[in-house]
Structure formats: C-alpha cells, structure tokens
CSV table of C-alpha atoms in Angstrom, one decimal:
chain,number,residue,atom,x,y,z
A,19,MET,CA,-22.7,8.6,216.3
A,20,HIS,CA,-20.2,7.8,213.4
A,21,TYR,CA,-19.8,5.1,210.8
A,22,ARG,CA,-17.0,3.8,212.8
A,23,HIS,CA,-19.5,2.7,215.5
A,24,LEU,CA,-20.8,0.1,213.0
A,25,ALA,CA,-17.4,-1.7,213.0
A,26,THR,CA,-18.6,-4.6,215.1
A,27,ARG,CA,-18.6,-8.4,214.7
A,28,LEU,CA,-22.3,-8.4,214.3
A,29,PHE,CA,-22.5,-5.8,211.6
A,30,THR,CA,-19.5,-7.1,209.7
A,31,THR,CA,-21.0,-10.6,209.7
A,32,TRP,CA,-24.4,-9.3,208.5
A,33,ALA,CA,-22.7,-7.3,205.7
A,34,LEU,CA,-21.0,-10.5,204.5
A,35,VAL,CA,-24.3,-12.4,204.6
A,36,VAL,CA,-26.0,-9.6,202.6
A,37,ALA,CA,-23.2,-9.6,200.0
A,38,CYS,CA,-23.5,-13.3,199.6
A,39,ALA,CA,-27.3,-13.1,199.2
A,40,ARG,CA,-27.5,-10.2,196.9
A,41,LEU,CA,-24.6,-10.7,194.5
A,42,PRO,CA,-26.5,-13.6,192.9
A,43,VAL,CA,-29.6,-11.4,192.5
A,44,ALA,CA,-27.6,-8.9,190.8
A,45,MET,CA,-26.0,-11.5,188.3
A,46,ALA,CA,-29.1,-13.5,187.7
A,47,PRO,CA,-30.7,-11.7,184.7
A,48,LEU,CA,-27.5,-11.4,182.6
A,49,ALA,CA,-26.3,-14.9,183.8
A,50,LEU,CA,-29.6,-16.4,182.5
A,51,VAL,CA,-29.1,-14.8,179.1
A,52,PHE,CA,-25.5,-16.0,178.8
A,53,LEU,CA,-26.5,-19.5,179.8
A,54,VAL,CA,-28.7,-20.1,176.8
A,55,ARG,CA,-27.5,-17.5,174.2
A,56,GLU,CA,-25.9,-20.3,171.9
A,57,ARG,CA,-29.2,-22.2,171.7
A,58,PRO,CA,-31.6,-21.6,168.8
A,59,GLY,CA,-33.4,-18.3,169.6
A,60,GLY,CA,-31.1,-18.1,172.6
A,61,TYR,CA,-31.4,-14.4,173.4
A,62,ALA,CA,-35.2,-14.6,173.3
A,63,VAL,CA,-35.1,-17.7,175.6
A,64,GLY,CA,-32.7,-15.8,177.9
A,65,ALA,CA,-35.0,-12.8,178.1
A,66,GLY,CA,-37.8,-15.1,178.9
A,67,LEU,CA,-35.8,-16.7,181.8
A,68,ALA,CA,-34.8,-13.3,183.1
A,69,ALA,CA,-38.4,-12.2,183.0
A,70,ALA,CA,-39.4,-15.4,184.9
A,71,TYR,CA,-36.7,-14.6,187.5
A,72,VAL,CA,-37.9,-11.1,188.1
A,73,VAL,CA,-41.6,-12.2,188.3
A,74,GLY,CA,-40.6,-14.9,190.8
A,75,GLU,CA,-38.8,-12.0,192.8
A,76,VAL,CA,-41.8,-9.8,192.8
A,77,VAL,CA,-44.3,-12.6,194.0
A,78,GLY,CA,-41.9,-14.1,196.5
A,79,ALA,CA,-41.1,-10.7,198.1
A,80,ALA,CA,-44.8,-9.9,198.5
A,81,VAL,CA,-46.0,-13.3,199.6
A,82,LEU,CA,-43.1,-14.6,201.7
A,83,GLY,CA,-42.2,-11.1,203.1
A,84,ALA,CA,-45.6,-10.8,204.6
A,85,ARG,CA,-45.3,-14.1,206.3
A,86,LEU,CA,-42.0,-13.4,208.0
A,87,ARG,CA,-42.2,-13.7,211.9
A,88,PRO,CA,-39.8,-11.5,213.9
A,89,GLU,CA,-39.1,-14.2,216.5
A,90,ARG,CA,-38.2,-16.9,214.0
A,91,ALA,CA,-37.0,-15.0,211.1
A,92,ARG,CA,-33.6,-16.6,210.8
A,93,GLY,CA,-35.2,-20.1,210.1
A,94,GLN,CA,-37.5,-18.6,207.5
A,95,LEU,CA,-34.8,-16.7,205.8
A,96,ALA,CA,-32.4,-19.7,205.8
A,97,ALA,CA,-35.1,-21.9,204.1
A,98,GLY,CA,-35.6,-19.4,201.4
A,99,LEU,CA,-32.0,-18.9,200.7
A,100,ALA,CA,-31.4,-22.7,200.7
A,101,VAL,CA,-34.0,-23.3,198.2
A,102,GLY,CA,-32.8,-20.4,196.2
A,103,ALA,CA,-29.3,-21.9,196.2
A,104,CYS,CA,-30.5,-25.2,195.0
A,105,ALA,CA,-32.6,-23.6,192.2
A,106,PHE,CA,-29.6,-21.6,191.0
A,107,GLY,CA,-27.4,-24.7,191.0
A,108,ALA,CA,-30.0,-26.7,189.2
A,109,VAL,CA,-30.2,-24.2,186.4
A,110,GLY,CA,-26.4,-24.2,186.2
A,111,VAL,CA,-26.2,-28.0,186.0
A,112,LEU,CA,-29.1,-28.4,183.5
A,113,PRO,CA,-28.5,-25.6,180.9
A,114,GLY,CA,-29.8,-27.8,178.1
A,115,ALA,CA,-33.2,-28.5,179.7
A,116,HIS,CA,-36.5,-27.5,178.3
A,117,PRO,CA,-37.0,-23.7,178.4
A,118,VAL,CA,-40.2,-24.2,180.5
A,119,PHE,CA,-38.4,-26.2,183.2
A,120,LEU,CA,-35.5,-23.7,183.2
A,121,GLY,CA,-38.2,-21.0,183.5
A,122,ALA,CA,-39.7,-22.6,186.6
A,123,LEU,CA,-36.3,-23.1,188.2
A,124,ALA,CA,-35.5,-19.4,187.4
A,125,ALA,CA,-38.8,-18.2,189.0
A,126,LEU,CA,-38.0,-20.5,192.0
A,127,ALA,CA,-34.5,-19.0,192.2
A,128,GLY,CA,-36.0,-15.5,192.3
A,129,GLY,CA,-38.9,-16.1,194.5
A,130,ALA,CA,-37.7,-18.3,197.3
A,131,PRO,CA,-35.1,-16.0,198.7
A,132,ALA,CA,-37.0,-12.8,197.9
A,133,ALA,CA,-37.9,-12.0,201.6
A,134,ALA,CA,-34.2,-12.1,202.5
A,135,GLY,CA,-33.6,-8.4,201.7
A,136,GLY,CA,-36.3,-7.1,204.0
A,137,GLY,CA,-35.7,-9.7,206.6
A,138,LEU,CA,-32.0,-9.1,206.9
A,139,ARG,CA,-32.6,-5.3,207.0
A,140,ALA,CA,-35.0,-5.6,209.8
A,141,LEU,CA,-32.8,-8.1,211.6
A,142,VAL,CA,-29.8,-5.7,211.9
A,143,VAL,CA,-31.7,-2.6,212.5
A,144,ALA,CA,-33.4,-4.1,215.5
A,145,GLN,CA,-30.0,-4.7,217.1
A,146,LEU,CA,-28.7,-1.2,216.7
A,147,PRO,CA,-29.2,1.9,218.8
A,148,GLU,CA,-31.4,4.6,217.1
A,149,GLY,CA,-28.6,6.8,216.3
A,150,LEU,CA,-26.9,4.2,214.0
A,151,VAL,CA,-30.0,3.2,212.0
A,152,VAL,CA,-29.6,5.8,209.2
A,153,LYS,CA,-25.9,5.1,208.9
A,154,ALA,CA,-26.6,1.2,208.8
A,155,LEU,CA,-29.1,1.8,206.0
A,156,SER,CA,-26.7,4.0,204.2
A,157,VAL,CA,-24.0,1.4,204.4
A,158,GLU,CA,-26.5,-1.2,203.1
A,159,SER,CA,-27.2,1.1,200.1
A,160,VAL,CA,-23.5,1.6,199.4
A,161,LEU,CA,-23.0,-2.2,199.5
A,162,THR,CA,-26.0,-2.8,197.2
A,163,TYR,CA,-24.9,-0.3,194.6
A,164,THR,CA,-21.3,-1.6,194.7
A,165,LEU,CA,-22.6,-5.2,194.0
A,166,TRP,CA,-24.9,-4.0,191.2
A,167,SER,CA,-21.9,-2.2,189.6
A,168,VAL,CA,-19.7,-5.3,189.7
A,169,ALA,CA,-22.1,-8.0,188.9
A,170,PRO,CA,-22.6,-7.5,185.2
A,171,ALA,CA,-18.9,-7.5,184.5
A,172,LEU,CA,-18.4,-10.6,186.9
A,173,ALA,CA,-21.3,-12.6,185.2
A,174,GLY,CA,-20.0,-11.6,181.7
A,175,ALA,CA,-16.4,-12.5,182.4
A,176,LEU,CA,-17.3,-15.9,184.0
A,177,ALA,CA,-19.8,-16.9,181.3
A,178,LEU,CA,-17.7,-15.8,178.3
A,179,GLY,CA,-14.2,-16.5,179.6
A,180,VAL,CA,-14.7,-19.8,181.5
A,181,ALA,CA,-18.2,-21.5,181.1
A,182,PRO,CA,-21.7,-20.2,180.5
A,183,SER,CA,-23.1,-22.0,183.6
A,184,LEU,CA,-20.4,-20.7,186.1
A,185,PRO,CA,-22.2,-17.5,187.1
A,186,LEU,CA,-25.2,-19.6,188.2
A,187,LEU,CA,-23.2,-22.2,189.9
A,188,LEU,CA,-21.3,-19.5,191.8
A,189,SER,CA,-24.7,-17.8,192.6
A,190,GLY,CA,-25.9,-21.1,194.2
A,191,ALA,CA,-22.7,-21.3,196.2
A,192,LEU,CA,-22.9,-17.8,197.5
A,193,MET,CA,-26.6,-18.3,198.6
A,194,ALA,CA,-25.6,-21.6,200.3
A,195,ALA,CA,-22.8,-19.5,202.1
A,196,ALA,CA,-25.5,-16.9,203.1
A,197,THR,CA,-27.5,-19.6,204.5
A,198,ALA,CA,-24.8,-20.8,206.6
A,199,GLY,CA,-23.8,-17.3,207.6
A,200,LEU,CA,-27.2,-16.7,209.1
A,201,TRP,CA,-26.5,-19.0,212.1
A,202,ALA,CA,-23.8,-16.3,213.2
A,203,LEU,CA,-26.7,-13.8,213.4
A,204,PRO,CA,-29.4,-13.4,216.0
A,205,ALA,CA,-32.4,-15.8,215.6
A,206,GLY,CA,-34.8,-12.8,215.2
A,207,TRP,CA,-35.9,-9.7,216.9
A,208,ALA,CA,-38.5,-8.7,219.6
A,209,ALA,CA,-41.6,-7.3,218.0
A,210,GLU,CA,-45.0,-8.2,219.7
A,211,THR,CA,-48.0,-8.2,217.4
A,212,GLY,CA,-49.7,-6.1,220.0
A,213,ASP,CA,-48.0,-3.1,218.8
A,214,ARG,CA,-50.4,-3.1,215.8
A,215,GLY,CA,-53.3,-2.1,218.2
A,216,GLY,CA,-55.4,-5.0,216.9
A,217,ALA,CA,-55.0,-4.3,213.2
A,218,SER,CA,-53.9,-7.1,210.9
A,219,LEU,CA,-50.6,-7.1,209.2
A,220,ALA,CA,-52.3,-6.9,205.9
A,221,ARG,CA,-54.1,-3.6,206.9
A,222,MET,CA,-50.9,-2.1,208.2
A,223,LEU,CA,-49.1,-2.8,204.9
A,224,VAL,CA,-51.8,-1.5,202.8
A,225,GLY,CA,-52.0,1.7,204.8
A,226,ALA,CA,-48.4,2.4,203.7
A,227,TRP,CA,-49.3,2.3,200.0
A,228,PRO,CA,-48.1,5.8,199.2
A,229,VAL,CA,-44.6,4.9,200.2
A,230,TYR,CA,-44.6,1.8,197.8
A,231,VAL,CA,-45.8,4.1,195.0
A,232,VAL,CA,-43.0,6.6,195.4
A,233,GLY,CA,-40.6,3.7,195.6
A,234,ALA,CA,-41.9,2.2,192.4
A,235,ALA,CA,-41.5,5.7,190.7
A,236,SER,CA,-37.9,5.9,191.8
A,237,MET,CA,-37.2,2.4,190.3
A,238,SER,CA,-38.9,3.3,187.0
A,239,LEU,CA,-36.3,6.1,186.7
A,240,LEU,CA,-33.6,3.6,187.1
A,241,ALA,CA,-35.1,1.5,184.3
A,242,LEU,CA,-35.2,4.5,182.0
A,243,ALA,CA,-31.6,5.3,182.6
A,244,GLU,CA,-30.4,1.7,182.2
A,245,LEU,CA,-32.5,0.3,179.4
A,246,ALA,CA,-32.7,3.3,177.0
A,247,LEU,CA,-29.1,4.5,177.3
A,248,PRO,CA,-27.5,2.6,174.4
A,249,ALA,CA,-30.4,3.6,172.0
A,250,LEU,CA,-30.0,7.2,173.2
A,251,LEU,CA,-26.3,7.3,172.6
A,252,GLU,CA,-26.8,5.8,169.1
A,253,GLN,CA,-29.5,8.4,168.3
A,254,ARG,CA,-27.1,11.2,169.3
A,255,ALA,CA,-24.3,9.6,167.1
A,256,LEU,CA,-22.2,9.0,170.2
A,257,GLY,CA,-20.3,5.8,170.9
A,258,VAL,CA,-22.6,3.0,172.2
A,259,GLY,CA,-19.6,1.7,174.0
A,260,TRP,CA,-20.0,4.5,176.5
A,261,ALA,CA,-23.1,2.9,177.9
A,262,GLY,CA,-21.1,0.7,180.3
A,263,PRO,CA,-18.8,3.3,181.7
A,264,LEU,CA,-21.7,5.7,182.2
A,265,LEU,CA,-23.9,3.2,184.0
A,266,ALA,CA,-20.8,2.2,186.1
A,267,GLY,CA,-20.5,6.0,187.0
A,268,PHE,CA,-24.3,6.1,187.9
A,269,SER,CA,-23.7,3.2,190.3
A,270,VAL,CA,-20.6,4.8,191.9
A,271,ALA,CA,-22.5,8.1,192.2
A,272,SER,CA,-25.3,6.3,194.0
A,273,ALA,CA,-23.0,4.7,196.5
A,274,VAL,CA,-21.5,8.0,197.2
A,275,GLY,CA,-24.9,9.5,197.6
A,276,ALA,CA,-25.9,6.9,200.1
A,277,ALA,CA,-22.8,7.5,202.2
A,278,LEU,CA,-23.4,11.2,202.1
A,279,TYR,CA,-26.9,10.9,203.2
A,280,GLY,CA,-25.9,8.8,206.2
A,281,LEU,CA,-23.0,11.0,207.1
A,282,ARG,CA,-25.2,13.9,208.2
A,283,GLY,CA,-27.8,11.6,209.8
A,284,ALA,CA,-30.7,14.0,209.9
A,285,TRP,CA,-31.7,16.3,207.0
A,286,PRO,CA,-34.2,19.2,207.1
A,287,GLY,CA,-37.8,18.5,206.6
A,288,PRO,CA,-40.1,15.4,206.9
A,289,LEU,CA,-38.9,12.2,205.2
A,290,ARG,CA,-41.7,12.1,202.8
A,291,VAL,CA,-40.8,15.7,201.6
A,292,GLN,CA,-37.1,14.8,201.4
A,293,GLY,CA,-38.0,11.8,199.1
A,294,LEU,CA,-40.3,13.7,196.8
A,295,VAL,CA,-37.8,16.5,196.4
A,296,LEU,CA,-34.9,14.1,195.6
A,297,LEU,CA,-37.2,12.1,193.2
A,298,VAL,CA,-38.1,15.3,191.3
A,299,GLY,CA,-34.4,16.0,191.1
A,300,VAL,CA,-33.7,12.5,189.6
A,301,THR,CA,-36.5,13.0,187.3
A,302,GLY,CA,-35.0,16.3,186.0
A,303,CYS,CA,-31.7,14.6,185.6
A,304,VAL,CA,-33.2,11.8,183.5
A,305,THR,CA,-34.9,14.5,181.4
A,306,VAL,CA,-31.6,15.9,180.6
A,307,VAL,CA,-30.3,12.5,179.7
A,308,ALA,CA,-33.2,12.2,177.2
A,309,THR,CA,-32.7,15.7,175.6
A,310,ALA,CA,-28.9,16.4,175.9
A,311,ALA,CA,-26.9,16.2,172.7
A,312,SER,CA,-23.3,15.9,174.1
A,313,LEU,CA,-21.7,13.3,176.2
A,314,PRO,CA,-20.5,15.5,178.9
A,315,TRP,CA,-24.1,16.6,179.6
A,316,ILE,CA,-25.3,13.0,179.6
A,317,ALA,CA,-22.6,11.9,181.9
A,318,GLY,CA,-23.2,14.8,184.2
A,319,ALA,CA,-26.9,14.2,184.3
A,320,LEU,CA,-26.5,10.5,185.1
A,321,LEU,CA,-23.9,11.3,187.9
A,322,GLY,CA,-26.4,13.7,189.4
A,323,ALA,CA,-29.3,11.1,189.1
A,324,GLY,CA,-27.1,8.5,190.7
A,325,LEU,CA,-26.2,10.8,193.6
A,326,LEU,CA,-29.9,11.6,194.4
A,327,GLN,CA,-31.4,8.2,193.6
A,328,SER,CA,-29.8,6.5,196.6
A,329,GLY,CA,-31.3,9.2,198.9
A,330,VAL,CA,-34.8,8.4,197.5
A,331,GLN,CA,-34.4,4.8,198.3
A,332,LEU,CA,-33.1,5.5,201.9
A,333,THR,CA,-36.0,8.0,202.6
A,334,ARG,CA,-38.5,5.3,201.6
A,335,SER,CA,-37.0,2.7,204.0
A,336,LEU,CA,-36.9,5.3,206.8
A,337,SER,CA,-40.6,6.3,205.9
A,338,LEU,CA,-41.7,2.8,206.3
A,339,ARG,CA,-39.8,2.3,209.7
A,340,GLU,CA,-41.3,5.6,210.9
A,341,SER,CA,-44.8,4.8,209.8
A,342,LEU,CA,-45.2,1.3,210.8
A,343,PRO,CA,-44.7,-0.7,214.1
A,344,PRO,CA,-41.6,-3.1,214.5
A,345,SER,CA,-43.6,-6.3,213.9
A,346,ALA,CA,-44.5,-5.1,210.3
A,347,HIS,CA,-41.1,-3.7,209.3
A,348,ALA,CA,-39.7,-7.0,207.6
A,349,ALA,CA,-42.8,-7.4,205.7
A,350,ALA,CA,-43.1,-3.8,204.6
A,351,TYR,CA,-39.4,-3.9,203.3
A,352,SER,CA,-40.3,-6.9,201.3
A,353,VAL,CA,-43.5,-5.2,199.8
A,354,MET,CA,-41.3,-2.3,198.9
A,355,TYR,CA,-39.0,-4.6,197.1
A,356,ALA,CA,-41.9,-6.0,195.2
A,357,ALA,CA,-43.2,-2.5,194.4
A,358,THR,CA,-39.9,-1.3,193.0
A,359,GLY,CA,-39.6,-4.4,190.9
A,360,VAL,CA,-43.1,-3.6,189.4
A,361,GLY,CA,-42.0,0.0,188.8
A,362,TYR,CA,-38.9,-1.2,187.0
A,363,ALA,CA,-41.0,-3.6,184.8
A,364,ALA,CA,-43.7,-1.1,184.1
A,365,SER,CA,-41.1,1.6,183.0
A,366,ALA,CA,-39.3,-1.0,180.8
A,367,ALA,CA,-42.6,-1.9,179.1
A,368,VAL,CA,-43.5,1.7,178.4
A,369,VAL,CA,-40.0,2.3,176.9
A,370,GLY,CA,-40.2,-0.8,174.9
A,371,VAL,CA,-43.6,0.0,173.3
A,372,ALA,CA,-42.8,3.7,172.8
A,373,GLN,CA,-39.5,3.0,171.0
A,374,ARG,CA,-41.4,1.0,168.3
A,375,ALA,CA,-43.2,4.3,167.3
A,376,ALA,CA,-40.9,7.0,168.4
A,377,PRO,CA,-37.1,7.9,168.9
A,378,PRO,CA,-35.5,6.7,172.1
A,379,SER,CA,-35.5,10.2,173.6
A,380,THR,CA,-39.3,10.4,173.2
A,381,ALA,CA,-39.5,6.9,174.6
A,382,VAL,CA,-37.6,8.1,177.8
A,383,LEU,CA,-39.8,11.2,178.1
A,384,ALA,CA,-42.8,9.0,178.0
A,385,GLY,CA,-41.4,7.1,180.8
A,386,VAL,CA,-40.7,10.2,182.7
A,387,GLY,CA,-44.3,11.1,182.3
A,388,LEU,CA,-45.3,7.8,183.9
A,389,THR,CA,-42.9,8.4,186.7
A,390,LEU,CA,-44.4,11.9,187.4
A,391,LEU,CA,-47.8,10.3,187.4
A,392,LEU,CA,-46.6,7.8,190.0
A,393,VAL,CA,-45.0,10.7,192.0
A,394,ALA,CA,-48.2,12.7,191.9
A,395,THR,CA,-50.2,9.7,193.2
A,396,GLY,CA,-47.8,8.9,196.0
A,397,ALA,CA,-47.6,12.6,197.1
A,398,ALA,CA,-51.4,12.8,197.1
A,399,GLY,CA,-51.7,9.7,199.2
A,400,GLU,CA,-49.1,10.8,201.7
A,401,LEU,CA,-50.8,14.1,202.0
A,402,ARG,CA,-54.0,12.3,202.8
A,403,THR,CA,-52.6,10.0,205.3
A,404,ARG,CA,-50.1,12.2,207.1
A,405,ASP,CA,-52.3,13.0,210.0
A,406,ARG,CA,-54.1,9.6,210.1
A,407,ARG,CA,-53.0,6.6,212.3
A,408,VAL,CA,-51.8,3.4,210.9
A,409,GLY,CA,-53.1,1.1,213.8
A,410,PRO,CA,-51.9,2.7,217.0
A,411,HIS,CA,-49.0,4.5,215.2
A,412,SER,CA,-49.3,7.9,213.6
A,413,VAL,CA,-47.6,8.6,210.4
A,414,LYS,CA,-45.0,10.9,211.8
A,415,GLU,CA,-43.7,13.7,209.9
C-alpha cells in the first residue's frame, strides 16, 4: 500500500487534530521564557517555568497515559486537552503572576494533555489496515518534525514582534481547537483487556522496559545536538548564528528520514536490531559533531543524525506495538513519551555539569558515553526478553 491510501477524511482530520495538539507543546518552553524575560531575573524564571512544564509532561504522560481506556479514549483525551488549553490561556493572561503560580500552571499545561500523543496514535492506528500502519506512523513523524522546526521561529516572532503572551494564548486556542476536533474522530477502539492473558496493565508496561530505555537513549542524543551546538560552534571559532540553520536542517533531515522509512514499509532484520543499528549510527554522527573542526563536517553529521534519528523513533513505536496487546498500546506510547523526556533531561544535565569543568566538545562526548550506556542496557534487556512472553503475547522478532 502507498502513502496515497492515507488520503482519507479520517486520517486528514486526525492529522489536523495532532497538529493543533502538538504545536503548543513544541512552542511552550521558548514561549515561557519570552513571557517573563523582561522581569527581574527573567531568563532564570523562564528556565524554571520551562522545566516545570517538562516535568508536568513527563508525569502526565506516565500517569494519565496508563489510565487511558480504549473504549472511551476520546472523552479522556478531550478532558486533558481542554484543561491544557485553559492552563495555557491562564499563563498568557496572567504574565505578571507570582513565579510559583505560573510554574504550577505551566506544569498543568504540560501534564494534563500529555496522554494525547499516545492516545491519538493508538486511535488512528486501530482504524487502519495493517499495511498502512508503518506509513501512518511515518507521516506522524514527518508532521512532528515539521512542527518542531517551525515552532521556535513562530514563538519568537509572535513574542518579540507582537506581544510576549501571544504564543501562549495561541497555544490555548490551538488546544481548544484540538479538543473540538476530537469529536470528528472515533470515540475509541476495540481492545478487550482479555488480550493480556490475565496480566495487569502495569506488568505489561514494565515488561517492555528495554524499548523505553533505547527510546530515552535516542532522545538524549537529540539533547546533545540541540543544547551544545552553539557552544561547540563558538569553541571552533565558527559563527554561533549557524546554530539555527543547522538545527533546522536536522529537523528537515529527520522528516525526510521518516518519509523514507515508511516508503519501503518493511526493512531487513528485526525491529529491535534496526533500532539499535540506527541509534549507533546517530551516536557516530553526534561524535563527529563534537570532534569536527569545520562547518561542512558539522553540517553533514547533523544531517546524517537527523536522517537516522527518525528511524529510531519509528522502530521504537513499532516495537511497542509488536510486543504488547492492543489494550496496552496507548499507555505504552505515553510511557515511551515520558521515557524520552527523561532521556532528554538527563543528557541536558550531564552536558550542563560537564561544561563547567570541560570544553563543550568534551561535554558532548560525556553525553555520548551516557547514551552508549543506555543503548547497552536496552540491548541487553531486549536480548533477555526476546524469547519470553509478555502476558499471552511473545516478543516477536
């Protein structure tokens, strides 16, 4: 089957809902910084608000995602998005409020809709024939990387060119639109809890831990590429202004990689092996970024990393779908989202600490070491569990 078979009313509506739900997520950290930057200690306050938002996302994805029920997912997702819309709007309307209050609203804006990513993915996949699943997930990745490449520029232009609160007010409006759009989608999907063979949902989710670890490793590499790039360019006596175009190129390459992965449909080897090979490739590219002395080498390595990175994320989602029964898919996707957030935060912390005592290149290599440790842990876990059963379902290769 081809990408053109996805050109249906259902899938188009779903894509619009996803775009409205995820663009606020992509804009939020930078929008929060711009909101308070003119206050005393504004950048520090903004960083704290962004951290609160991310913590809310991680907790919300893990807790609310595990509570999604397939047969009534639409109502649960709508409630989360509606609360998120109100929280975004409140932050935009009350920019001068006490930082603690704003932090609580930011955490609520991150946490309440955090299950939407996994729930929306499970919702659309359940409506598609098997031959279109990989292509649908590829299109989702292309959409996600496109939104993430547009969001920083949009947030900056609105905050600096119009009003600091406008990105957050727009985020609230977009989430409200996503909430309304959910009612044009199916109410849920069929997934009997009997498909777990009597095992609890928590046990099923824990049994897939190697997939989460490898997902966290891939996101830690993304943190290295994004957070350390300006400092690396400065260390190499290259223009720091190149950071924006280089990261935009990374996002474009990621979107292209996702489209190429879905174009073929089936790649050689088990999904777990595909993911690990791609992840090792991304690690090599990030190592080149840390050690290269010229702009062309850094640019080429970032493009290569982006091209491979999207494949890692796709194989992780497909591995979860292959390893777990349908009733656990939405929760597993949400736990994966939380795990990738932890991976990003852990890598950011390692880079931040390392840069105080070493050059940026050394800090990035320290982060690469953390990533390789996560990769080894995930690979060992997948080797141990590949012939075991998770409930009634074997972990297929």
